[in-house]
mmCIF file as gemmi writes it, N, C-alpha and C atoms, coordinates in Angstrom:
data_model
loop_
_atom_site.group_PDB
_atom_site.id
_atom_site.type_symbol
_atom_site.label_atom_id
_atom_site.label_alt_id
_atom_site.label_comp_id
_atom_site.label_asym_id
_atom_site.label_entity_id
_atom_site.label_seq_id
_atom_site.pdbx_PDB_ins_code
_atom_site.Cartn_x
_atom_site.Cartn_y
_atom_site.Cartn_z
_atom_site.occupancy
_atom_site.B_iso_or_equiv
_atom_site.pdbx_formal_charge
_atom_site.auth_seq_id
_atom_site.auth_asym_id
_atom_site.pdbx_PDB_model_num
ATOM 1 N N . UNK Axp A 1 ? 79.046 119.41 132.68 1 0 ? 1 A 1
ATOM 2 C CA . UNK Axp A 1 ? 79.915 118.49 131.948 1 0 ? 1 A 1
ATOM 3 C C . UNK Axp A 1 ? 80.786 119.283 130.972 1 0 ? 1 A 1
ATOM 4 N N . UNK Axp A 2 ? 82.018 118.986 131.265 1 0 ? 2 A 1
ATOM 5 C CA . UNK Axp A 2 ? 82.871 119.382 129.967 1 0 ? 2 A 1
ATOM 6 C C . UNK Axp A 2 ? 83.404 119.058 128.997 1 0 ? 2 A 1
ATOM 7 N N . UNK Axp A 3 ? 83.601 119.063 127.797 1 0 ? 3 A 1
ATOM 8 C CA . UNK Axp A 3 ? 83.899 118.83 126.475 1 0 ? 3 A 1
ATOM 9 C C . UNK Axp A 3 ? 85.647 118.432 126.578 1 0 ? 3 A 1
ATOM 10 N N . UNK Axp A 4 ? 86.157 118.265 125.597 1 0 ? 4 A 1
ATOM 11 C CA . UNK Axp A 4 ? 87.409 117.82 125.504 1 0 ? 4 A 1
ATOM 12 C C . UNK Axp A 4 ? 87.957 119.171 124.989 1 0 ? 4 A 1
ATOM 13 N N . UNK Axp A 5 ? 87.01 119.734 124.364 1 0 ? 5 A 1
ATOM 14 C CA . UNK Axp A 5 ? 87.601 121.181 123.237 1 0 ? 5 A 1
ATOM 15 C C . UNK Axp A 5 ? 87.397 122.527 124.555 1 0 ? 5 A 1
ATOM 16 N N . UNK Axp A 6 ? 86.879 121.95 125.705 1 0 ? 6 A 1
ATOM 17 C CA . UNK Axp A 6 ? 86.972 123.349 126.413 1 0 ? 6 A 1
ATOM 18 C C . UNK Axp A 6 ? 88.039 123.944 127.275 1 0 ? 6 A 1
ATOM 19 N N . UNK Axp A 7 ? 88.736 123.11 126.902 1 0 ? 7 A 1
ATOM 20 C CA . UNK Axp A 7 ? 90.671 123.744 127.877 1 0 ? 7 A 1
ATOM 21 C C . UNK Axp A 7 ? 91.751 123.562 126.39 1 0 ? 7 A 1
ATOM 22 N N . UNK Axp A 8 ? 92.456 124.149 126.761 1 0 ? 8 A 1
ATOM 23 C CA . UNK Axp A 8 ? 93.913 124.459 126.22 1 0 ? 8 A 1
ATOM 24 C C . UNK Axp A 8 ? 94.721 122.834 125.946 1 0 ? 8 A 1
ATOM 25 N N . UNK Axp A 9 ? 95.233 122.281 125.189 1 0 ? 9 A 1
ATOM 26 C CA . UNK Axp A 9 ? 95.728 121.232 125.379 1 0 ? 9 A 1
ATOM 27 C C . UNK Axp A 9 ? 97.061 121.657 124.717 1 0 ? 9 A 1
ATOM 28 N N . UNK Axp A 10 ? 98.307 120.897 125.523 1 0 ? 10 A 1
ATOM 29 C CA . UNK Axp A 10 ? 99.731 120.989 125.101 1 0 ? 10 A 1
ATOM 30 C C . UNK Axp A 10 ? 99.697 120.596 124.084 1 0 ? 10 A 1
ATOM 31 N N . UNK Axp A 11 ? 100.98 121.022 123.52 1 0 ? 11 A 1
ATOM 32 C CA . UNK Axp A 11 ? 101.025 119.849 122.236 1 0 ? 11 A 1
ATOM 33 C C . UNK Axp A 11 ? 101.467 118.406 122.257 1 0 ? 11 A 1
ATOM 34 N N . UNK Axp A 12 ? 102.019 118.244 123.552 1 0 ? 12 A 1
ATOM 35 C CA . UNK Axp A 12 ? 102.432 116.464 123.462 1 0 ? 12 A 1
ATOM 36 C C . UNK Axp A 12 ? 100.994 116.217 124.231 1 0 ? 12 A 1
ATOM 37 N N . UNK Axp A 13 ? 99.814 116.793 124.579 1 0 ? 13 A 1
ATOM 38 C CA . UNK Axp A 13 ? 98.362 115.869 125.042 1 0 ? 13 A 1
ATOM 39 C C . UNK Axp A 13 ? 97.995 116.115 123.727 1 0 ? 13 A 1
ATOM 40 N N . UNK Axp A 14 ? 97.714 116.423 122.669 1 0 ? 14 A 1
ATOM 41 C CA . UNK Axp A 14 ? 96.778 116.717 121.41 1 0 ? 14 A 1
ATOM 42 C C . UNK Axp A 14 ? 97.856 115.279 120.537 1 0 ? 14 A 1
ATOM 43 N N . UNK Axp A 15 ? 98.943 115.465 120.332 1 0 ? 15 A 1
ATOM 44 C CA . UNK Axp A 15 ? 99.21 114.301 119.447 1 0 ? 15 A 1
ATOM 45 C C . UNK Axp A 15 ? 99.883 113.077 120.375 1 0 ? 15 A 1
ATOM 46 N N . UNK Axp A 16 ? 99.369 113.165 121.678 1 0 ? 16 A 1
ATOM 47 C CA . UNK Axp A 16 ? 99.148 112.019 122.525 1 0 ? 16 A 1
ATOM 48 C C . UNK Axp A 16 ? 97.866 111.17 121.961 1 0 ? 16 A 1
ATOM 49 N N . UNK Axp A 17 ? 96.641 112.483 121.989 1 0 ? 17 A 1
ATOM 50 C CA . UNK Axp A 17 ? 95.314 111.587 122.07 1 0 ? 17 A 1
ATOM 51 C C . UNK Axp A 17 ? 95.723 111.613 120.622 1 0 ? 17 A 1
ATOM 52 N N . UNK Axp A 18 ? 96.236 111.971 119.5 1 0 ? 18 A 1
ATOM 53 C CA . UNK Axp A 18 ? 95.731 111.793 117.801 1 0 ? 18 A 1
ATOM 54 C C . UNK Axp A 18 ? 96.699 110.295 117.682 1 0 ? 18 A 1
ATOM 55 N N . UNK Axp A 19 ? 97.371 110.287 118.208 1 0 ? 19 A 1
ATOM 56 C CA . UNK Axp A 19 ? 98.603 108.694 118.186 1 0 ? 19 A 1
ATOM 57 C C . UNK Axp A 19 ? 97.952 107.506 119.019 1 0 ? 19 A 1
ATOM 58 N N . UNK Axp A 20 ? 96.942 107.974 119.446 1 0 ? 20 A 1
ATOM 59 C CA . UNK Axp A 20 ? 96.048 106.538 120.263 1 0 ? 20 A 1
ATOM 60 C C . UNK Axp A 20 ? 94.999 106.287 118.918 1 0 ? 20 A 1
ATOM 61 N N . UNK Axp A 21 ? 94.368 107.421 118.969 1 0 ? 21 A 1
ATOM 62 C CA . UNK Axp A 21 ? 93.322 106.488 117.329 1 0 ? 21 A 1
ATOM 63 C C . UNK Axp A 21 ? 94.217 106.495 116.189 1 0 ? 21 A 1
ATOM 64 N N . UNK Axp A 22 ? 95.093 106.704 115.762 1 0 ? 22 A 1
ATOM 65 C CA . UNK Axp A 22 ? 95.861 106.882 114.525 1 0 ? 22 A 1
ATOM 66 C C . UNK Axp A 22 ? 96.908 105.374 114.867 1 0 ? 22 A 1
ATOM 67 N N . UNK Axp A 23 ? 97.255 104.685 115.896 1 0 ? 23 A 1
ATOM 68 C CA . UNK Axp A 23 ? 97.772 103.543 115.839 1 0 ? 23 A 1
ATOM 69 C C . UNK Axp A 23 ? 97.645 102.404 115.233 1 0 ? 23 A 1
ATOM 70 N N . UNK Axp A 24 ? 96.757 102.294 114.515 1 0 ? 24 A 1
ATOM 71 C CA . UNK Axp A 24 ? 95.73 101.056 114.19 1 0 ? 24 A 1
ATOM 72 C C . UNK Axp A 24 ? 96.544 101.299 112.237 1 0 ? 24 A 1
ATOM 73 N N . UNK Axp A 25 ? 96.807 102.135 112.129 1 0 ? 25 A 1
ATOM 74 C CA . UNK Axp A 25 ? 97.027 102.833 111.172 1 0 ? 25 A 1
ATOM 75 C C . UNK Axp A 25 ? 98.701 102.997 110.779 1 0 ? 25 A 1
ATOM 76 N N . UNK Axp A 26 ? 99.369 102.634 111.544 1 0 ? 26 A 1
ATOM 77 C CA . UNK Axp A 26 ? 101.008 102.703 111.91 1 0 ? 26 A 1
ATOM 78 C C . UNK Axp A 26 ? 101.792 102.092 110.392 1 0 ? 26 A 1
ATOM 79 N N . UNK Axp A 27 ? 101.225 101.15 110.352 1 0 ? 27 A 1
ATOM 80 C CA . UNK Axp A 27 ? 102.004 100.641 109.227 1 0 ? 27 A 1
ATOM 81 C C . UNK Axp A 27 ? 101.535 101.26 107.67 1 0 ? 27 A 1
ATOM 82 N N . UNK Axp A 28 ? 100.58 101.793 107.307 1 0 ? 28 A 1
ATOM 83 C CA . UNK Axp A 28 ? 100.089 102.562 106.47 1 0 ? 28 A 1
ATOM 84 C C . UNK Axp A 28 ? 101.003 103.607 105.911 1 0 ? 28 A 1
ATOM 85 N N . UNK Axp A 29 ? 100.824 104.461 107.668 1 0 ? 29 A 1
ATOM 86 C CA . UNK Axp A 29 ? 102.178 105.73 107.846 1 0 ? 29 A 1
ATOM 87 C C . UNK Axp A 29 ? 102.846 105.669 107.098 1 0 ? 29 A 1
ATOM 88 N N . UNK Axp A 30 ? 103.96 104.514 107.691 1 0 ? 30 A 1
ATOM 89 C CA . UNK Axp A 30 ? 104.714 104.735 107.279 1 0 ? 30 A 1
ATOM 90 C C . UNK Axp A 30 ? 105.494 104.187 105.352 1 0 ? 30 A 1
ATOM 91 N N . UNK Axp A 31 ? 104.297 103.023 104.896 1 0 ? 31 A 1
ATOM 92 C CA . UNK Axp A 31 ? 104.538 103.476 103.831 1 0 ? 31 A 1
ATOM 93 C C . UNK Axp A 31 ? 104.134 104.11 102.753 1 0 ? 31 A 1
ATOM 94 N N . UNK Axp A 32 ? 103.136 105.348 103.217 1 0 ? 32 A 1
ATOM 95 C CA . UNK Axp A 32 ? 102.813 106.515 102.63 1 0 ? 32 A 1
ATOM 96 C C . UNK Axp A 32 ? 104.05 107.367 102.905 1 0 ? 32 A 1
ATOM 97 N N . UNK Axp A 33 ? 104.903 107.43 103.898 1 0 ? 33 A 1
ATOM 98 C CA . UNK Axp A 33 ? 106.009 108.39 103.606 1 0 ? 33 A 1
ATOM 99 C C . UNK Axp A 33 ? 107.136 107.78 103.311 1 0 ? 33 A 1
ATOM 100 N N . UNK Axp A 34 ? 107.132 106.682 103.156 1 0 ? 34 A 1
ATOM 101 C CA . UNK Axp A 34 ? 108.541 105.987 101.965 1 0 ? 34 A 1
ATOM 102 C C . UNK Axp A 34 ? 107.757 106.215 100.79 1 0 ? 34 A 1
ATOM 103 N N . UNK Axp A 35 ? 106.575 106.182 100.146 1 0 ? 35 A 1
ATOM 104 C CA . UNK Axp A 35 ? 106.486 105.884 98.987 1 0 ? 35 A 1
ATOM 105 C C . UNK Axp A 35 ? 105.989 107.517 98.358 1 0 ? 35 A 1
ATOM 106 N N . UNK Axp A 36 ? 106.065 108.516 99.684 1 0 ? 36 A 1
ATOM 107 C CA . UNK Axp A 36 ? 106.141 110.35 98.978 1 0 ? 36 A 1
ATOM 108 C C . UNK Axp A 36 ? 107.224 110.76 99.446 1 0 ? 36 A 1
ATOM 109 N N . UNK Axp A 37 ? 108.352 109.907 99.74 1 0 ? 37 A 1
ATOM 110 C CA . UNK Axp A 37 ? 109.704 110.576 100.048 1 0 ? 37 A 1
ATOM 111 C C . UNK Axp A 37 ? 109.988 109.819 98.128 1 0 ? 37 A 1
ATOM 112 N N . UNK Axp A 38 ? 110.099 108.883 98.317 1 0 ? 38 A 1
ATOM 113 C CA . UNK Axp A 38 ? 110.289 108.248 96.347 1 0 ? 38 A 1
ATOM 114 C C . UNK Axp A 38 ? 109.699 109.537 95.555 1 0 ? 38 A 1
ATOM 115 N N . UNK Axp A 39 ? 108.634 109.592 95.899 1 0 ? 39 A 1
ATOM 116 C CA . UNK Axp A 39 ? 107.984 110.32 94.646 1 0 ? 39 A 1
ATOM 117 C C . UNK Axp A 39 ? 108.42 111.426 94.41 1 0 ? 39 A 1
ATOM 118 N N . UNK Axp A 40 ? 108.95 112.14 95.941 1 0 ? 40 A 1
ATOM 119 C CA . UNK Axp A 40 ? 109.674 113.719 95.636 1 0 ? 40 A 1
ATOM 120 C C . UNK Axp A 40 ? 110.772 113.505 94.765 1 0 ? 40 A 1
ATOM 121 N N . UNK Axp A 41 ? 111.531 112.354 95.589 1 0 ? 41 A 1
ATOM 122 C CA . UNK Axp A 41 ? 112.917 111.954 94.572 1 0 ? 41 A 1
ATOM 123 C C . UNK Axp A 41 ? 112.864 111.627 93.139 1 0 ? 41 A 1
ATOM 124 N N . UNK Axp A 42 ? 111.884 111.283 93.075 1 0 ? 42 A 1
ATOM 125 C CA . UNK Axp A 42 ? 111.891 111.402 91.298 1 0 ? 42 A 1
ATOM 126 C C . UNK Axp A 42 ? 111.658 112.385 90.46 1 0 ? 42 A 1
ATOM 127 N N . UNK Axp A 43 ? 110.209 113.332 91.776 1 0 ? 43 A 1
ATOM 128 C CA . UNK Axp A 43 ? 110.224 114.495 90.805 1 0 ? 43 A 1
ATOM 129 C C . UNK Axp A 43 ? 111.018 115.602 90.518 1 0 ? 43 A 1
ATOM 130 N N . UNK Axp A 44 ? 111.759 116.135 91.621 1 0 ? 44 A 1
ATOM 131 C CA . UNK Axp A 44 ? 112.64 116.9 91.583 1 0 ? 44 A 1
ATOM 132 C C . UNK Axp A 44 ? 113.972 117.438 90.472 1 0 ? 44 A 1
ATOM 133 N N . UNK Axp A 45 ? 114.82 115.89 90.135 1 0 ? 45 A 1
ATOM 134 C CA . UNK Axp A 45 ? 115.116 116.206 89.025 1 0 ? 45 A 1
ATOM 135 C C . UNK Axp A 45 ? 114.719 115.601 87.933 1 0 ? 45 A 1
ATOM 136 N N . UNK Axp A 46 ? 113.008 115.076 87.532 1 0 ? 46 A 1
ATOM 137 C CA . UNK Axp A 46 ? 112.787 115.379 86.566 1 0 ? 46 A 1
ATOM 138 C C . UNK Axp A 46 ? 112.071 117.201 85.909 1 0 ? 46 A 1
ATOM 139 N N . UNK Axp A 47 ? 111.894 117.605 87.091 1 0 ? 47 A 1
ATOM 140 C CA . UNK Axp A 47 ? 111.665 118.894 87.369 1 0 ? 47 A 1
ATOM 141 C C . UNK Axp A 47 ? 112.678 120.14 86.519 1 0 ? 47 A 1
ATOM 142 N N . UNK Axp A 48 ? 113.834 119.619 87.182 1 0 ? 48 A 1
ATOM 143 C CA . UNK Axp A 48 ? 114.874 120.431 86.827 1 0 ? 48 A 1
ATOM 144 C C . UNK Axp A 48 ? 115.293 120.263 85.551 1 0 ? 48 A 1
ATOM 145 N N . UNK Axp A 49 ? 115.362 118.973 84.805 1 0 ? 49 A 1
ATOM 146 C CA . UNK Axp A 49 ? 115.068 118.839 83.19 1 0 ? 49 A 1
ATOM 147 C C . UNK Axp A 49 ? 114.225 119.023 82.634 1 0 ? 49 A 1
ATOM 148 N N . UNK Axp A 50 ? 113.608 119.653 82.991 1 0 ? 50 A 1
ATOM 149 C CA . UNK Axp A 50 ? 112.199 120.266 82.439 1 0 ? 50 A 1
ATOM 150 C C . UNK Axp A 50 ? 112.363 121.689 82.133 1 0 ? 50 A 1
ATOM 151 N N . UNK Axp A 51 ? 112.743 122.441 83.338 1 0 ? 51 A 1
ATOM 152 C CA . UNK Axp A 51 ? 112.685 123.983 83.399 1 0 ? 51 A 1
ATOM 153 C C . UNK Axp A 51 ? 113.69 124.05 82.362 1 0 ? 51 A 1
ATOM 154 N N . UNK Axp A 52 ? 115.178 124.065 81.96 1 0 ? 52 A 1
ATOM 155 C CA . UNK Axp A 52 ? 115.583 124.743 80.741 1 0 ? 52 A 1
ATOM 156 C C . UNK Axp A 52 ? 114.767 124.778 79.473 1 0 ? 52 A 1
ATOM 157 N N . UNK Axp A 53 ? 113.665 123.681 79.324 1 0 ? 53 A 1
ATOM 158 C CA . UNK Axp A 53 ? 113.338 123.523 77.847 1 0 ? 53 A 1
ATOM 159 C C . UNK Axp A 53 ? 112.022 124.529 77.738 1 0 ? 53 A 1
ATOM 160 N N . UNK Axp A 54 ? 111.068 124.852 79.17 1 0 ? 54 A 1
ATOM 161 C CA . UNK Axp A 54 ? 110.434 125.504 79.143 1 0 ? 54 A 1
ATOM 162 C C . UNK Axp A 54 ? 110.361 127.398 79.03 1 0 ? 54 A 1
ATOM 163 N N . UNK Axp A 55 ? 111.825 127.78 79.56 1 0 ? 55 A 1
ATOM 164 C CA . UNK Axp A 55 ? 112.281 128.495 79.428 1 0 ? 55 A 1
ATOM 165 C C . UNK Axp A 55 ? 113.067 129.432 77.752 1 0 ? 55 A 1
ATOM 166 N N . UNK Axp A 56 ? 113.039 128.057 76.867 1 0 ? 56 A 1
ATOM 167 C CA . UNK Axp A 56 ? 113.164 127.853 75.331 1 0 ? 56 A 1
ATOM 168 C C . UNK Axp A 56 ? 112.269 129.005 74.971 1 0 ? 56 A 1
C-alpha cells in the first residue's frame, strides 16, 4: 500500500487536493485578505510618519 507522501506531486495536484479541504473555508479567505490588504494600507504610511521622528 502506498501513502499519498510517496510520489512527487505537481504543483497544480498538491493545491488541487489543499483547495478540496480548504473549500468549506472560501468565504473566510477571502475576508482575511481584504481585511490584511486594509491593515497593510494603514500601516505603511503610518510607518513612514513614524521613521523621521525616530530618526530625531
Amino acid at each position: 500500500m502506498t501513502e499519498f507522501f510517496d510520489r512527487e506531486y505537481t504543483a497544480k495536484e498538491a493545491y488541487g487536493r489543499l483547495y478540496r479541504y480548504a473549500r468549506k473555508y472560501h468565504t473566510r479567505f477571502i475576508i482575511g485578505l481584504l481585511a490584511g490588504s486594509i491593515m497593510a494600507g494603514l500601516w505603511v504610511p503610518l510607518f513612514q510618519v513614524i521613521q523621521p521622528l525616530l530618526n530625531l
